[in-house]
Amino acid sequence: MNIILLGPPGAGKGTQAKILEEKFGLKQLSTGDMLRSECEKKTELGQRVQAIMDAGNLVSDDIMVELIDKRLDEPDCKNGVIFDGFPRTIAQADALGQLLMKKNSPLTAVIRLQVDEKILIERVRKRAEESGDNVRADDNVETLKKRLHVFEEQTRPIVPYYEERNLLFRVNGMQDIDVVSAEIHSILEKAKAA
Ligand code: AMP
């Protein structure tokens, strides 16, 4: 089973991905975490993407697709994965479709987590406060607004893309964590059986 969690920053993708890992034995692939780890290790890739991430812009599709392609070949992905933060453009969605076809491991469902902007800003503000000295350079209100704009412009078009392919399911991400996770669970049980 392969799932995409789709939503703007602060929508709860990471929280729900962790729950799904436990429930379904899947592996969370957070492209944001993967890139942040490259930045921390100061790898060549990390140095190339740091400024782009700090500014709230998207890293190039080529880099992202290569990163995911390599990661999917690792043994911990063999039961299926939860894509958290990928794809973020139509080009990435197309490339992912091809990768998964090649690996004979189709997409089960795309879960669209919907949260109002005011709540997103509040959540990210809280996340930044709770992170203390480890706060992410892009977790501040100004950069968040930029990231929300990037989401609207570049990522939202993948909603109709997956809708046309009958893979899209909408969930109200403003409900309690348990309610959101129960709704996702029931969507996945149905999608698995279909
Ligand atoms: P996230 O933790 O998912 O909010 O990602 C943090 C940052 O990493 C984003 O603002 C982008 O700069 C970069 N990033 C993560 N995933 C992608 C992706 N799929 N495509 C392009 N850039 C990405």
Tab-separated table of N, CA and C and ligand atoms in Angstrom, residues 7-10 13 30-36 49-61 63-65 67-68 84-89 92 127 136 138-139 143 147 150 154-155, ligand 1:
chain	number	residue	atom	x	y	z
A	7	GLY	N	-1.161	18.238	1.710
A	7	GLY	CA	-1.722	19.387	2.427
A	7	GLY	C	-0.627	20.407	2.657
A	8	PRO	N	-1.010	21.644	2.978
A	8	PRO	CA	-0.023	22.698	3.202
A	8	PRO	C	0.771	22.472	4.482
A	9	PRO	N	1.831	23.252	4.695
A	9	PRO	CA	2.595	23.141	5.934
A	9	PRO	C	1.687	23.348	7.139
A	10	GLY	N	1.815	22.470	8.130
A	10	GLY	CA	1.003	22.601	9.345
A	10	GLY	C	-0.330	21.868	9.252
A	13	LYS	N	0.316	16.458	8.311
A	13	LYS	CA	0.810	15.318	7.521
A	13	LYS	C	1.768	14.453	8.342
A	30	SER	N	9.372	11.510	4.506
A	30	SER	CA	9.185	12.960	4.533
A	30	SER	C	10.337	13.586	3.755
A	31	THR	N	10.022	14.160	2.597
A	31	THR	CA	11.107	14.746	1.792
A	31	THR	C	11.709	15.948	2.512
A	32	GLY	N	10.889	16.668	3.304
A	32	GLY	CA	11.425	17.786	4.082
A	32	GLY	C	12.482	17.284	5.068
A	33	ASP	N	12.169	16.187	5.800
A	33	ASP	CA	13.137	15.611	6.753
A	33	ASP	C	14.387	15.120	6.028
A	34	MET	N	14.193	14.493	4.870
A	34	MET	CA	15.352	13.972	4.122
A	34	MET	C	16.284	15.125	3.725
A	35	LEU	N	15.673	16.216	3.258
A	35	LEU	CA	16.490	17.361	2.850
A	35	LEU	C	17.157	18.022	4.044
A	36	ARG	N	16.403	18.142	5.166
A	36	ARG	CA	16.995	18.770	6.366
A	36	ARG	C	18.183	17.964	6.863
A	49	VAL	N	20.696	22.968	-1.465
A	49	VAL	CA	19.274	23.235	-1.238
A	49	VAL	C	18.975	24.134	-0.034
A	50	GLN	N	19.964	24.334	0.833
A	50	GLN	CA	19.707	25.060	2.088
A	50	GLN	C	19.020	26.421	1.883
A	51	ALA	N	19.567	27.240	0.995
A	51	ALA	CA	19.021	28.591	0.826
A	51	ALA	C	17.613	28.539	0.225
A	52	ILE	N	17.387	27.575	-0.648
A	52	ILE	CA	16.063	27.434	-1.286
A	52	ILE	C	15.027	27.106	-0.211
A	53	MET	N	15.382	26.158	0.674
A	53	MET	CA	14.459	25.762	1.740
A	53	MET	C	14.221	26.906	2.717
A	54	ASP	N	15.299	27.580	3.109
A	54	ASP	CA	15.168	28.669	4.079
A	54	ASP	C	14.228	29.752	3.555
A	55	ALA	N	14.215	29.935	2.235
A	55	ALA	CA	13.372	30.981	1.648
A	55	ALA	C	11.939	30.497	1.430
A	56	GLY	N	11.707	29.201	1.660
A	56	GLY	CA	10.346	28.669	1.495
A	56	GLY	C	10.008	28.312	0.058
A	57	ASN	N	11.032	28.226	-0.800
A	57	ASN	CA	10.794	27.834	-2.195
A	57	ASN	C	10.929	26.332	-2.375
A	58	LEU	N	10.556	25.844	-3.547
A	58	LEU	CA	10.652	24.406	-3.811
A	58	LEU	C	11.997	24.051	-4.425
A	59	VAL	N	12.531	22.936	-3.983
A	59	VAL	CA	13.744	22.360	-4.562
A	59	VAL	C	13.350	21.784	-5.929
A	60	SER	N	14.307	21.688	-6.849
A	60	SER	CA	13.937	21.315	-8.229
A	60	SER	C	13.378	19.890	-8.307
A	61	ASP	N	12.508	19.707	-9.288
A	61	ASP	CA	11.866	18.401	-9.467
A	61	ASP	C	12.899	17.295	-9.683
A	63	ILE	N	15.971	16.949	-8.617
A	63	ILE	CA	16.610	16.552	-7.355
A	63	ILE	C	15.648	15.698	-6.532
A	64	MET	N	14.397	16.153	-6.444
A	64	MET	CA	13.424	15.463	-5.591
A	64	MET	C	13.114	14.057	-6.106
A	65	VAL	N	12.967	13.947	-7.421
A	65	VAL	CA	12.603	12.639	-7.989
A	65	VAL	C	13.762	11.656	-7.803
A	67	LEU	N	15.972	11.716	-5.433
A	67	LEU	CA	16.032	11.388	-4.001
A	67	LEU	C	15.014	10.286	-3.663
A	68	ILE	N	13.800	10.451	-4.153
A	68	ILE	CA	12.728	9.478	-3.871
A	68	ILE	C	13.006	8.145	-4.567
A	84	ASP	N	5.095	12.004	2.503
A	84	ASP	CA	4.757	13.175	3.320
A	84	ASP	C	5.540	14.359	2.751
A	85	GLY	N	4.859	15.195	1.974
A	85	GLY	CA	5.550	16.348	1.387
A	85	GLY	C	6.026	16.093	-0.040
A	86	PHE	N	5.612	15.005	-0.616
A	86	PHE	CA	5.954	14.656	-1.994
A	86	PHE	C	4.774	13.895	-2.595
A	87	PRO	N	4.345	14.144	-3.822
A	87	PRO	CA	4.843	15.158	-4.748
A	87	PRO	C	4.288	16.544	-4.414
A	88	ARG	N	4.981	17.562	-4.904
A	88	ARG	CA	4.542	18.942	-4.664
A	88	ARG	C	4.303	19.694	-5.964
A	89	THR	N	4.521	19.036	-7.098
A	89	THR	CA	4.239	19.646	-8.407
A	89	THR	C	3.651	18.545	-9.301
A	92	GLN	N	6.359	16.252	-10.489
A	92	GLN	CA	6.728	15.220	-9.497
A	92	GLN	C	5.671	14.117	-9.448
A	127	ARG	N	4.534	25.320	16.719
A	127	ARG	CA	5.619	24.370	16.452
A	127	ARG	C	6.970	25.071	16.621
A	136	ARG	N	13.193	25.447	13.064
A	136	ARG	CA	13.516	25.404	11.640
A	136	ARG	C	13.570	26.816	11.076
A	138	ASP	N	12.641	27.826	8.365
A	138	ASP	CA	11.454	28.201	7.578
A	138	ASP	C	10.175	28.170	8.411
A	139	ASP	N	10.281	27.928	9.726
A	139	ASP	CA	9.095	27.954	10.594
A	139	ASP	C	8.944	29.322	11.245
A	143	THR	N	7.935	33.319	6.414
A	143	THR	CA	8.277	32.253	5.452
A	143	THR	C	7.095	31.299	5.274
A	147	ARG	N	5.426	29.876	1.933
A	147	ARG	CA	5.229	28.444	1.653
A	147	ARG	C	3.767	28.145	1.330
A	150	VAL	N	3.313	29.191	-2.226
A	150	VAL	CA	3.910	28.177	-3.109
A	150	VAL	C	2.981	26.967	-3.197
A	154	GLN	N	1.770	25.918	-6.821
A	154	GLN	CA	2.456	24.784	-7.452
A	154	GLN	C	1.932	23.417	-7.022
A	155	THR	N	1.401	23.356	-5.809
A	155	THR	CA	1.005	22.033	-5.308
A	155	THR	C	-0.495	21.781	-5.454
B	1	AMP	P1	8.380	20.253	4.559
B	1	AMP	O1	9.084	19.798	5.777
B	1	AMP	O2	7.669	19.151	3.831
B	1	AMP	O3	7.489	21.452	4.784
B	1	AMP	O4	9.517	20.749	3.542
B	1	AMP	C1	10.409	21.789	3.873
B	1	AMP	C2	11.030	22.363	2.610
B	1	AMP	O5	11.754	21.340	1.900
B	1	AMP	C3	10.044	22.902	1.572
B	1	AMP	O6	9.612	24.223	1.869
B	1	AMP	C4	10.879	22.832	0.301
B	1	AMP	O7	11.852	23.857	0.255
B	1	AMP	C5	11.624	21.510	0.487
B	1	AMP	N1	10.854	20.363	-0.046
B	1	AMP	C6	10.349	19.309	0.661
B	1	AMP	N2	9.711	18.451	-0.148
B	1	AMP	C7	9.806	18.964	-1.399
B	1	AMP	C8	9.326	18.549	-2.670
B	1	AMP	N3	8.607	17.428	-2.810
B	1	AMP	N4	9.606	19.341	-3.748
B	1	AMP	C9	10.333	20.469	-3.614
B	1	AMP	N5	10.803	20.927	-2.443
B	1	AMP	C10	10.546	20.183	-1.339
